[in-house]
CSV table of C-alpha atoms and ligand atoms in Angstrom, one decimal:
chain,number,residue,atom,x,y,z
A,801,MET,CA,-106.0,-121.0,57.3
A,802,GLU,CA,-106.6,-123.8,54.8
A,803,GLN,CA,-104.6,-126.9,55.3
A,804,GLU,CA,-105.6,-130.4,54.8
A,805,ILE,CA,-103.6,-133.6,55.6
A,806,LEU,CA,-104.4,-136.6,53.4
A,807,HIS,CA,-102.4,-139.4,55.1
A,808,ASN,CA,-101.2,-142.6,53.5
A,809,THR,CA,-103.5,-142.6,50.5
A,810,SER,CA,-103.4,-146.2,49.1
A,811,SER,CA,-105.6,-148.0,46.6
A,812,SER,CA,-106.4,-150.6,49.2
A,813,GLN,CA,-108.5,-148.0,51.0
A,814,ILE,CA,-110.9,-147.7,48.1
A,815,LYS,CA,-114.3,-149.2,49.0
A,816,THR,CA,-115.0,-152.3,47.1
A,817,SER,CA,-118.8,-152.5,47.4
A,818,PRO,CA,-120.6,-152.7,44.1
A,819,LEU,CA,-121.1,-149.2,42.8
A,820,ARG,CA,-124.2,-147.9,41.1
A,821,GLY,CA,-124.4,-145.9,38.0
A,822,LEU,CA,-125.7,-142.8,39.8
A,823,GLY,CA,-124.0,-140.3,37.5
A,824,GLY,CA,-126.2,-141.0,34.4
A,825,ASP,CA,-124.9,-142.6,31.2
A,826,SER,CA,-122.3,-140.0,30.2
A,827,ILE,CA,-120.2,-137.3,31.6
A,828,HIS,CA,-117.9,-134.5,30.5
A,829,VAL,CA,-115.1,-133.6,32.8
A,830,PHE,CA,-112.4,-130.9,32.8
A,831,ALA,CA,-109.1,-131.3,34.8
A,832,PRO,CA,-106.5,-128.6,35.1
A,833,ALA,CA,-102.9,-128.1,34.0
A,834,THR,CA,-100.4,-128.0,36.8
A,835,VAL,CA,-97.0,-126.4,37.6
A,836,ALA,CA,-94.9,-129.1,39.3
A,837,ASN,CA,-91.7,-128.5,41.3
A,838,VAL,CA,-92.4,-124.8,41.8
A,839,VAL,CA,-88.7,-124.2,41.2
A,840,CYS,CA,-87.1,-125.6,44.4
A,841,GLY,CA,-89.4,-128.5,45.2
A,842,PHE,CA,-88.4,-131.2,42.7
A,843,ASP,CA,-91.0,-133.9,42.8
A,844,VAL,CA,-92.6,-132.6,46.0
A,845,LEU,CA,-94.4,-129.4,45.2
A,846,GLY,CA,-97.1,-128.4,42.6
A,847,PHE,CA,-100.1,-126.3,42.1
A,848,ALA,CA,-103.1,-126.3,39.7
A,849,VAL,CA,-104.1,-123.5,37.4
A,850,ASN,CA,-107.5,-122.5,35.9
A,851,GLU,CA,-106.3,-122.8,32.3
A,852,PRO,CA,-105.3,-124.7,30.3
A,853,GLY,CA,-106.8,-128.1,31.1
A,854,ASP,CA,-107.9,-131.3,29.3
A,855,GLU,CA,-111.4,-132.7,28.9
A,856,VAL,CA,-112.7,-136.3,28.9
A,857,ILE,CA,-116.2,-137.3,27.7
A,858,MET,CA,-117.0,-140.8,29.1
A,859,ARG,CA,-120.0,-143.0,28.3
A,860,LEU,CA,-121.2,-146.2,29.9
A,861,THR,CA,-121.6,-148.9,27.3
A,862,ASP,CA,-123.2,-152.4,27.2
A,863,LYS,CA,-120.0,-154.2,26.3
A,864,PRO,CA,-117.6,-154.8,29.2
A,865,GLY,CA,-114.1,-153.2,28.7
A,866,ILE,CA,-112.8,-149.8,27.7
A,867,THR,CA,-112.7,-148.2,24.2
A,868,ILE,CA,-111.2,-144.9,23.2
A,869,SER,CA,-113.3,-143.6,20.3
A,870,LYS,CA,-111.7,-140.2,19.8
A,871,ILE,CA,-108.7,-138.1,20.7
A,872,THR,CA,-108.4,-134.5,19.6
A,873,GLY,CA,-105.7,-131.9,20.0
A,874,ASP,CA,-102.8,-134.4,20.1
A,875,ASP,CA,-101.7,-134.3,16.4
A,876,GLY,CA,-102.2,-138.0,16.3
A,877,ARG,CA,-99.5,-138.6,19.0
A,878,LEU,CA,-101.5,-140.4,21.6
A,879,PRO,CA,-102.6,-144.1,21.2
A,880,LEU,CA,-106.2,-145.0,20.8
A,881,ASP,CA,-105.3,-148.5,22.0
A,882,PRO,CA,-106.7,-148.7,25.6
A,883,ALA,CA,-103.9,-150.9,26.7
A,884,ARG,CA,-101.4,-148.2,25.8
A,885,ASN,CA,-103.2,-145.0,26.8
A,886,THR,CA,-102.5,-143.6,30.2
A,887,VAL,CA,-106.2,-142.5,30.7
A,888,SER,CA,-107.7,-145.9,30.0
A,889,VAL,CA,-105.0,-147.8,31.9
A,890,SER,CA,-105.5,-145.7,35.0
A,891,VAL,CA,-109.3,-146.1,34.7
A,892,GLN,CA,-108.9,-149.9,34.2
A,893,HIS,CA,-106.8,-150.1,37.4
A,894,TYR,CA,-109.5,-148.1,39.2
A,895,LEU,CA,-112.3,-150.4,37.9
A,896,GLU,CA,-110.5,-153.5,39.1
A,897,SER,CA,-109.8,-151.9,42.5
A,898,VAL,CA,-113.5,-151.2,43.0
A,899,GLY,CA,-114.5,-154.7,41.9
A,900,ARG,CA,-116.1,-153.5,38.6
A,901,PRO,CA,-114.0,-154.8,35.7
A,902,ASP,CA,-117.3,-155.8,34.1
A,903,VAL,CA,-118.1,-152.1,33.4
A,904,GLY,CA,-118.1,-151.0,29.7
A,905,LEU,CA,-116.8,-147.5,29.0
A,906,ASP,CA,-116.1,-145.4,26.0
A,907,ILE,CA,-113.7,-142.5,26.3
A,908,GLU,CA,-113.2,-139.3,24.2
A,909,LEU,CA,-110.1,-137.4,25.2
A,910,HIS,CA,-109.8,-133.7,24.1
A,911,LYS,CA,-106.3,-132.3,24.7
A,912,LYS,CA,-106.5,-128.6,25.3
A,913,MET,CA,-102.8,-128.1,26.0
A,914,PRO,CA,-99.6,-129.1,24.3
A,915,ILE,CA,-98.1,-132.6,25.0
A,916,GLY,CA,-94.6,-132.5,26.5
A,917,SER,CA,-95.1,-129.0,27.7
A,918,GLY,CA,-94.2,-129.2,31.4
A,919,LEU,CA,-97.8,-128.4,32.3
A,920,GLY,CA,-98.8,-131.8,33.5
A,921,SER,CA,-100.6,-132.7,30.2
A,922,SER,CA,-100.8,-136.4,30.8
A,923,SER,CA,-101.8,-135.8,34.5
A,924,ALA,CA,-104.7,-133.6,33.4
A,925,SER,CA,-106.0,-136.3,31.0
A,926,THR,CA,-105.6,-139.1,33.6
A,927,VAL,CA,-107.2,-137.1,36.4
A,928,ALA,CA,-110.1,-136.1,34.1
A,929,GLY,CA,-110.6,-139.8,33.2
A,930,LEU,CA,-110.5,-141.0,36.8
A,931,PHE,CA,-112.8,-138.2,38.0
A,932,ALA,CA,-115.2,-139.1,35.2
A,933,VAL,CA,-115.4,-142.8,36.0
A,934,LYS,CA,-115.7,-142.2,39.8
A,935,THR,CA,-118.6,-139.8,39.2
A,936,LEU,CA,-120.3,-142.0,36.5
A,937,LEU,CA,-120.2,-144.9,38.9
A,938,GLY,CA,-121.6,-142.9,41.8
A,939,ASP,CA,-118.4,-143.6,43.9
A,940,ASP,CA,-118.6,-141.1,46.8
A,941,THR,CA,-115.2,-141.9,48.3
A,942,ASP,CA,-112.7,-139.1,48.8
A,943,VAL,CA,-111.2,-137.9,45.5
A,944,ALA,CA,-107.7,-138.3,47.1
A,945,LYS,CA,-108.2,-142.1,46.9
A,946,LEU,CA,-107.8,-141.8,43.1
A,947,LEU,CA,-104.2,-140.6,43.5
A,948,PRO,CA,-102.4,-144.0,43.3
A,949,PHE,CA,-104.3,-144.7,40.0
A,950,ALA,CA,-103.3,-141.3,38.6
A,951,MET,CA,-99.7,-142.0,39.6
A,952,LYS,CA,-99.8,-145.3,37.6
A,953,GLY,CA,-100.7,-143.2,34.6
A,954,GLU,CA,-97.8,-140.9,35.2
A,955,GLU,CA,-95.4,-143.9,35.5
A,956,MET,CA,-96.6,-145.1,32.2
A,957,ALA,CA,-96.3,-141.7,30.6
A,958,CYS,CA,-92.8,-140.8,31.6
A,959,GLY,CA,-91.3,-143.8,33.4
A,960,HIS,CA,-91.7,-142.5,36.9
A,961,GLY,CA,-94.8,-142.2,39.1
A,962,HIS,CA,-94.2,-138.8,40.6
A,963,ALA,CA,-97.2,-137.1,42.2
A,964,ASP,CA,-96.4,-133.4,41.9
A,965,ASN,CA,-98.6,-133.0,38.8
A,966,VAL,CA,-101.4,-135.5,39.5
A,967,ALA,CA,-101.9,-134.5,43.1
A,968,PRO,CA,-102.7,-130.8,42.5
A,969,ALA,CA,-104.6,-131.7,39.3
A,970,LEU,CA,-106.8,-134.0,41.5
A,971,LEU,CA,-107.0,-132.1,44.7
A,972,GLY,CA,-106.7,-128.6,43.3
A,973,GLY,CA,-104.7,-125.9,45.0
A,974,PHE,CA,-101.0,-126.0,46.2
A,975,VAL,CA,-99.8,-129.5,47.2
A,976,LEU,CA,-96.8,-130.9,49.0
A,977,ILE,CA,-95.8,-134.5,48.6
A,978,ARG,CA,-94.3,-134.9,52.1
A,979,SER,CA,-93.5,-138.6,51.4
A,980,TYR,CA,-93.9,-141.2,48.6
A,981,GLU,CA,-93.5,-144.3,50.8
A,982,PRO,CA,-95.9,-144.2,52.4
A,983,LEU,CA,-97.7,-141.6,50.3
A,984,ASP,CA,-98.4,-138.5,52.4
A,985,VAL,CA,-99.9,-135.6,50.5
A,986,ILE,CA,-100.6,-132.2,52.2
A,987,ARG,CA,-102.7,-129.4,50.7
A,988,LEU,CA,-101.1,-126.0,51.5
A,989,PRO,CA,-102.6,-122.6,51.8
A,990,HIS,CA,-101.6,-119.9,49.4
A,991,PRO,CA,-102.2,-116.1,48.9
A,992,LYS,CA,-105.4,-115.7,47.0
A,993,ASP,CA,-104.1,-112.9,44.9
A,994,LEU,CA,-101.1,-114.6,43.4
A,995,TYR,CA,-101.1,-114.6,39.6
A,996,CYS,CA,-99.3,-117.2,37.6
A,997,ALA,CA,-97.9,-116.3,34.2
A,998,ILE,CA,-97.1,-119.3,32.0
A,999,VAL,CA,-95.4,-119.3,28.7
A,1000,PHE,CA,-94.9,-122.4,26.6
A,1001,PRO,CA,-92.1,-122.1,24.1
A,1002,ASP,CA,-93.0,-124.5,21.3
A,1003,VAL,CA,-90.0,-126.9,21.6
A,1004,ASP,CA,-90.4,-130.5,22.6
A,1005,VAL,CA,-89.0,-131.6,26.0
A,1006,PRO,CA,-90.2,-135.1,26.9
A,1007,THR,CA,-90.3,-135.5,30.7
A,1008,ARG,CA,-88.7,-138.9,30.4
A,1009,GLU,CA,-85.6,-137.3,28.9
A,1010,ALA,CA,-85.7,-134.2,31.1
A,1011,ARG,CA,-85.5,-136.6,34.1
A,1012,GLN,CA,-82.6,-138.6,32.6
A,1013,ILE,CA,-80.2,-135.6,32.5
A,1014,ILE,CA,-80.6,-134.7,36.1
A,1015,ARG,CA,-77.6,-135.4,38.4
A,1016,LYS,CA,-78.1,-138.5,40.5
A,1017,GLN,CA,-75.8,-137.2,43.4
A,1018,ILE,CA,-75.7,-133.8,45.0
A,1019,ASN,CA,-73.3,-132.2,47.5
A,1020,MET,CA,-74.3,-131.2,51.0
A,1021,LYS,CA,-73.9,-127.4,50.3
A,1022,ASP,CA,-76.4,-127.6,47.5
A,1023,ALA,CA,-78.7,-129.7,49.6
A,1024,VAL,CA,-78.7,-127.2,52.4
A,1025,THR,CA,-79.5,-124.4,50.0
A,1026,GLN,CA,-82.3,-126.4,48.5
A,1027,TRP,CA,-84.1,-127.5,51.7
A,1028,GLY,CA,-83.7,-123.9,53.0
A,1029,ASN,CA,-85.6,-122.7,50.0
A,1030,ILE,CA,-88.3,-125.4,50.1
A,1031,ALA,CA,-88.9,-124.6,53.8
A,1032,GLY,CA,-88.9,-120.9,52.9
A,1033,LEU,CA,-91.5,-121.4,50.2
A,1034,VAL,CA,-93.8,-123.4,52.3
A,1035,SER,CA,-93.4,-120.8,55.1
A,1036,GLY,CA,-94.2,-118.1,52.7
A,1037,LEU,CA,-97.4,-119.9,51.6
A,1038,PHE,CA,-98.5,-120.2,55.2
A,1039,MET,CA,-97.6,-116.7,56.1
A,1040,GLN,CA,-99.1,-115.2,52.9
A,1041,ASP,CA,-95.7,-113.6,52.5
A,1042,VAL,CA,-95.2,-113.1,48.8
A,1043,ASP,CA,-91.7,-111.7,49.1
A,1044,LEU,CA,-90.6,-114.8,51.0
A,1045,ILE,CA,-92.3,-117.0,48.4
A,1046,GLY,CA,-90.3,-115.1,45.7
A,1047,ARG,CA,-86.9,-115.2,47.3
A,1048,SER,CA,-87.3,-119.0,48.0
A,1049,MET,CA,-87.9,-119.7,44.3
A,1050,GLN,CA,-84.3,-120.8,43.7
A,1051,ASP,CA,-83.2,-124.2,42.5
A,1052,VAL,CA,-79.5,-125.1,42.6
A,1053,LEU,CA,-80.1,-128.8,41.8
A,1054,VAL,CA,-82.3,-129.2,38.7
A,1055,GLU,CA,-82.7,-125.9,37.0
A,1056,PRO,CA,-78.9,-125.4,36.2
A,1057,VAL,CA,-79.1,-128.7,34.2
A,1058,ARG,CA,-82.6,-128.4,32.7
A,1059,SER,CA,-82.3,-124.8,31.7
A,1060,ILE,CA,-80.2,-125.8,28.7
A,1061,LEU,CA,-83.4,-127.4,27.2
A,1062,ILE,CA,-85.2,-124.1,27.2
A,1063,PRO,CA,-84.5,-121.4,24.6
A,1064,ASP,CA,-82.7,-118.4,26.2
A,1065,PHE,CA,-83.9,-119.4,29.7
A,1066,TYR,CA,-81.8,-116.9,31.6
A,1067,LYS,CA,-82.9,-114.0,29.3
A,1068,LEU,CA,-86.5,-115.0,29.8
A,1069,ARG,CA,-85.9,-114.9,33.6
A,1070,GLU,CA,-84.3,-111.5,33.3
A,1071,LEU,CA,-87.2,-110.1,31.3
A,1072,ALA,CA,-89.8,-111.6,33.8
A,1073,MET,CA,-88.0,-110.3,36.9
A,1074,ASN,CA,-87.4,-106.8,35.4
A,1075,ALA,CA,-91.1,-106.7,34.6
A,1076,GLY,CA,-92.0,-107.2,38.3
A,1077,ALA,CA,-92.2,-111.0,38.7
A,1078,VAL,CA,-92.1,-112.3,42.3
A,1079,GLY,CA,-90.2,-115.4,41.2
A,1080,PHE,CA,-89.6,-117.3,37.9
A,1081,GLY,CA,-88.6,-120.8,36.9
A,1082,ILE,CA,-89.2,-123.9,34.8
A,1083,SER,CA,-92.7,-125.4,35.0
A,1084,GLY,CA,-92.3,-129.1,35.7
A,1085,SER,CA,-89.8,-130.6,33.4
A,1086,GLY,CA,-90.2,-127.7,30.9
A,1087,PRO,CA,-90.1,-126.3,28.3
A,1088,SER,CA,-92.9,-124.1,29.8
A,1089,VAL,CA,-91.7,-121.4,32.2
A,1090,PHE,CA,-93.8,-119.6,34.8
A,1091,ALA,CA,-93.6,-116.5,37.0
A,1092,PHE,CA,-95.6,-115.5,40.0
A,1093,ALA,CA,-96.9,-111.9,40.0
A,1094,ARG,CA,-98.9,-109.8,42.5
A,1095,HIS,CA,-101.2,-108.4,39.9
A,1096,GLU,CA,-103.0,-109.8,36.8
A,1097,ASP,CA,-101.7,-106.8,34.7
A,1098,THR,CA,-98.1,-107.6,35.6
A,1099,ALA,CA,-98.6,-111.3,34.8
A,1100,ARG,CA,-100.0,-110.4,31.4
A,1101,GLN,CA,-97.1,-108.0,30.7
A,1102,ILE,CA,-94.7,-110.8,31.6
A,1103,THR,CA,-96.2,-113.2,29.1
A,1104,GLN,CA,-96.2,-110.5,26.4
A,1105,LEU,CA,-92.5,-109.7,26.9
A,1106,LEU,CA,-91.5,-113.4,27.0
A,1107,GLN,CA,-93.6,-114.2,23.9
A,1108,ARG,CA,-92.1,-111.2,22.1
A,1109,HIS,CA,-88.6,-112.5,22.9
A,1110,LEU,CA,-89.4,-116.0,21.7
A,1111,THR,CA,-90.9,-114.7,18.5
A,1112,ALA,CA,-87.6,-112.8,17.9
A,1113,LEU,CA,-85.9,-116.2,18.3
A,1114,LYS,CA,-88.4,-117.6,15.7
A,1115,ILE,CA,-90.0,-119.8,18.4
A,1116,GLY,CA,-93.8,-120.0,18.6
A,1117,SER,CA,-95.4,-119.9,22.0
A,1118,PHE,CA,-98.6,-120.1,24.0
A,1119,ALA,CA,-99.3,-118.1,27.1
A,1120,TYR,CA,-101.7,-118.4,30.0
A,1121,VAL,CA,-102.5,-116.2,33.0
A,1122,SER,CA,-104.3,-117.7,36.0
A,1123,THR,CA,-104.7,-117.6,39.7
A,1124,ILE,CA,-104.2,-120.9,41.6
A,1125,ASN,CA,-107.1,-123.3,40.9
A,1126,ASP,CA,-108.4,-124.6,44.2
A,1127,ALA,CA,-111.2,-126.7,42.7
A,1128,GLY,CA,-109.3,-129.4,40.7
A,1129,PRO,CA,-111.4,-131.5,38.3
A,1130,ARG,CA,-115.0,-130.5,37.6
A,1131,VAL,CA,-118.0,-131.8,35.7
A,1132,ILE,CA,-118.7,-129.5,32.8
A,1133,GLY,CA,-121.5,-131.5,31.1
B,1815,HSE,N1,-91.3,-133.4,39.1
B,1815,HSE,C1,-91.4,-133.8,37.7
B,1815,HSE,C2,-90.1,-133.5,37.0
B,1815,HSE,C3,-92.5,-133.1,37.0
B,1815,HSE,O1,-89.6,-132.4,37.2
B,1815,HSE,O2,-89.6,-134.3,36.3
B,1815,HSE,C4,-92.7,-133.5,35.6
B,1815,HSE,O3,-93.7,-132.6,35.0
């Protein structure tokens, strides 16, 4: 059974010896979208999917410093200024950490998923950038060592450096953040034939705002329900027990508040569950929703039903069906 414990990952563990440019002069990297929280595990659980994902093309240049020459797919919303873009800021932190602030880099960012979608859009871009620079410089340290830099990007994007998007985007698979201080990230097993149906209703829900509306205090009864479900979900993953996974996908803390940001959330849930979903909930901070299903056909049927309902509400949508992506970022050119 696959399980990997990545203890106490900190930037100080990055090797600081001069790195060589073993990866050639340019590289094209894909990093996956992620579903964070997985309903009950606010800020501590997440998994990567096969699609969508963002792409970064990075080139070594003669002039020290980072430039961003192009961003596509963002409708002009993301800054080209390297001091304000999460990808370049994370990469700059990494370069300083490995003792190579002298390196010159040009970045092209190709967004292949909506921004503010709840699919870990900023995380996918940041992870693609970090994986690109690591590979370009021939840095063969464990990819998990990039996590603190990716979290810096997340902090910049939404005001909080949570890891439940960046960790699965970077490591692939299903990930538990057991602790933030010190950082303790655990890769969990999962049933191989679990299909994830994702639907993004085209309304904007910025993570920063979706975090601000969450209650700051919770009562003991709700806490007991929540940690029972988290433990149940993790047990279900280890036991490959899809029913247990499904009945643990309940959130009494965050979903009741955030669901108001998502059009007809409870109707979408009813449609998904009646169509055979194992479990259903908000992906990350929303507005995307996701369902697990036992079969690809069921997952596709769920996306069709949800999209049809959103169309009736005059809300556009995108849908994706994927198994869990165990690979994380990859070089595609
Ligand atoms: N755990 C984070 C949140 C994920 O729910 O705010 C953001 O995508």
